[in-house]
């Protein structure tokens, strides 16, 4: 017998982010609140948009991909964003030590940063971001709408919630 209620597809929120960006650190509170409100009805997808003005952002994006591979993307992202000022000084060694603190394979992080195995993912995200008009971080894309949090995050979470509520309601 088949299940009469089809599984709902979660709404998707692409979060264009940079791990050396103080505004992205500030946005974490909104992301936590969204995760709490919607649970698995909202899929948060980290999209990389390293900015040239931050010299460790590209390496941090690669490290985040390694964290995803090891099953701890968001805890890693939150830990690195929580230490933005330290990343400025510590660079790649901080990225590796944060991995170790989270119980991830720090040696594998080190190797991943050396061999560049995640560069193509980061490059593809950045290219897609530029193509859709992302200019700064954080930028959110949900329901086909782009919301720029790099200029101001005022009212942004509420706007995301309106769009997500509409998308979920449309599913019936």
Coordinates of C-alpha atoms in Angstrom, one line a residue:
X1 CA 0.0 0.0 0.0
X2 CA 1.4 3.4 -0.9
X3 CA 1.6 6.3 1.5
X4 CA -1.3 8.7 0.7
X5 CA 0.6 11.8 1.7
X6 CA 3.5 12.6 -0.7
X7 CA 6.7 13.8 1.0
X8 CA 7.1 17.5 0.9
X9 CA 10.1 18.8 -0.9
X10 CA 12.0 21.2 1.3
X11 CA 12.3 24.9 0.2
X12 CA 15.9 25.7 -0.7
X13 CA 17.8 28.7 0.6
X14 CA 21.2 29.2 -1.1
X15 CA 23.5 31.1 1.2
X16 CA 26.3 32.8 -0.7
X17 CA 28.9 33.1 2.0
X18 CA 32.5 33.8 2.7
X19 CA 34.2 32.5 5.8
X20 CA 36.4 35.5 6.4
X21 CA 33.4 37.9 6.3
X22 CA 32.2 39.6 9.5
X23 CA 28.7 40.2 7.9
X24 CA 28.4 36.4 7.4
X25 CA 29.3 35.8 11.0
X26 CA 26.5 38.2 12.0
X27 CA 24.1 36.3 9.6
X28 CA 24.7 33.1 11.6
X29 CA 22.0 34.1 14.1
X30 CA 19.4 34.4 11.3
X31 CA 20.5 31.1 9.8
X32 CA 20.2 29.4 13.2
X33 CA 16.7 30.9 13.7
X34 CA 15.6 29.7 10.2
X35 CA 17.0 26.2 10.9
X36 CA 15.1 26.1 14.2
X37 CA 11.8 27.4 12.7
X38 CA 11.7 25.2 9.6
X39 CA 13.9 22.1 10.5
X40 CA 14.1 19.8 7.5
X41 CA 11.4 21.8 5.6
X42 CA 14.2 24.2 4.6
X43 CA 17.4 23.1 3.0
X44 CA 20.2 25.5 3.7
X45 CA 22.9 25.2 1.0
X46 CA 26.2 26.9 1.5
X47 CA 27.5 28.5 -1.7
X48 CA 31.0 29.9 -1.8
X49 CA 31.8 33.4 -2.8
X50 CA 35.3 34.2 -1.5
X51 CA 36.1 37.9 -1.9
X52 CA 39.5 39.0 -3.1
X53 CA 40.0 41.4 -0.2
X54 CA 40.2 38.5 2.2
X55 CA 43.4 36.5 1.6
X56 CA 42.3 33.3 3.4
X57 CA 38.7 33.2 2.1
X58 CA 39.5 30.9 -0.9
X59 CA 41.3 28.4 1.4
X60 CA 38.5 28.6 3.9
X61 CA 35.9 27.7 1.2
X62 CA 38.0 24.7 0.3
X63 CA 38.2 23.7 3.9
X64 CA 34.4 24.0 4.3
X65 CA 34.0 21.5 1.4
X66 CA 36.4 19.1 3.2
X67 CA 34.3 19.5 6.3
X68 CA 31.2 18.7 4.2
X69 CA 32.9 15.6 3.0
X70 CA 33.6 14.6 6.6
X71 CA 30.0 15.2 7.6
X72 CA 30.3 18.4 9.6
X73 CA 29.8 21.3 7.2
X74 CA 27.7 23.7 9.3
X75 CA 29.5 23.1 12.6
X76 CA 32.7 23.9 10.8
X77 CA 31.3 26.9 9.1
X78 CA 30.0 28.3 12.4
X79 CA 33.3 27.6 14.1
X80 CA 35.4 29.4 11.5
X81 CA 33.0 32.3 11.2
X82 CA 33.2 32.6 15.0
X83 CA 36.9 33.3 14.6
X84 CA 37.0 35.7 11.7
X85 CA 39.6 38.0 13.2
X86 CA 41.8 35.0 14.1
X87 CA 41.5 33.6 10.6
X88 CA 42.9 36.9 9.3
X89 CA 46.1 36.3 11.3
X90 CA 46.2 32.5 11.5
X91 CA 45.3 31.6 7.9
X92 CA 45.4 27.9 6.8
X93 CA 46.8 26.7 10.1
X94 CA 43.7 28.0 11.9
X95 CA 41.5 26.2 9.3
X96 CA 43.3 22.9 10.1
X97 CA 43.2 23.4 13.9
X98 CA 39.5 24.1 13.9
X99 CA 39.0 20.8 12.0
X100 CA 40.9 19.0 14.8
X101 CA 38.9 20.8 17.5
X102 CA 35.7 19.5 15.9
X103 CA 37.0 15.9 15.8
X104 CA 37.6 15.9 12.0
X105 CA 40.6 14.5 10.3
X106 CA 42.9 17.6 10.4
X107 CA 45.6 15.8 8.4
X108 CA 43.1 15.3 5.6
X109 CA 42.2 19.0 5.7
X110 CA 45.9 19.9 5.4
X111 CA 46.2 17.5 2.4
X112 CA 43.0 18.9 0.8
X113 CA 44.3 22.4 1.0
X114 CA 47.6 21.3 -0.6
X115 CA 46.2 19.2 -3.3
X116 CA 43.3 21.5 -4.2
X117 CA 40.7 18.8 -4.5
X118 CA 37.9 21.2 -3.8
X119 CA 39.0 24.1 -5.9
X120 CA 36.6 23.3 -8.8
X121 CA 33.5 23.4 -6.5
X122 CA 34.6 26.8 -5.1
X123 CA 35.3 28.1 -8.5
X124 CA 32.0 26.9 -9.9
X125 CA 30.0 28.5 -7.0
X126 CA 31.9 31.8 -7.5
X127 CA 31.2 31.8 -11.2
X128 CA 27.5 31.0 -10.7
X129 CA 27.3 33.7 -8.0
X130 CA 28.8 36.3 -10.4
X131 CA 26.4 35.1 -13.2
X132 CA 23.3 35.7 -11.0
X133 CA 24.5 39.1 -9.7
X134 CA 26.0 38.2 -6.3
X135 CA 28.5 41.0 -5.5
X136 CA 29.0 40.6 -1.7
X137 CA 28.3 38.3 1.2
X138 CA 26.0 37.2 2.6
X139 CA 23.6 37.0 -0.2
X140 CA 20.6 34.7 -0.1
X141 CA 18.7 33.2 -3.0
X142 CA 15.3 31.7 -2.2
X143 CA 12.3 31.1 -4.5
X144 CA 14.1 32.8 -7.3
X145 CA 14.7 36.0 -5.3
X146 CA 18.1 37.4 -4.5
X147 CA 18.4 39.1 -1.1
X148 CA 21.6 41.0 -0.5
X149 CA 22.7 40.9 3.2
X150 CA 26.1 42.4 2.6
X151 CA 24.6 45.9 2.5
X152 CA 22.2 45.4 5.4
X153 CA 20.7 42.4 7.1
X154 CA 17.8 44.5 8.5
X155 CA 14.5 42.7 7.9
X156 CA 16.2 40.0 5.8
X157 CA 15.2 37.0 7.9
X158 CA 11.6 38.1 7.8
X159 CA 11.8 38.4 4.0
X160 CA 13.3 34.9 3.8
X161 CA 10.5 33.6 6.1
X162 CA 7.8 35.2 3.9
X163 CA 9.2 33.6 0.8
X164 CA 9.7 30.2 2.4
X165 CA 6.2 30.2 3.9
X166 CA 4.8 30.9 0.5
X167 CA 6.9 28.2 -1.1
X168 CA 5.8 25.6 1.5
X169 CA 2.1 26.7 1.3
X170 CA 2.2 26.3 -2.5
X171 CA 3.1 22.6 -2.0
X172 CA -0.2 22.3 -0.2

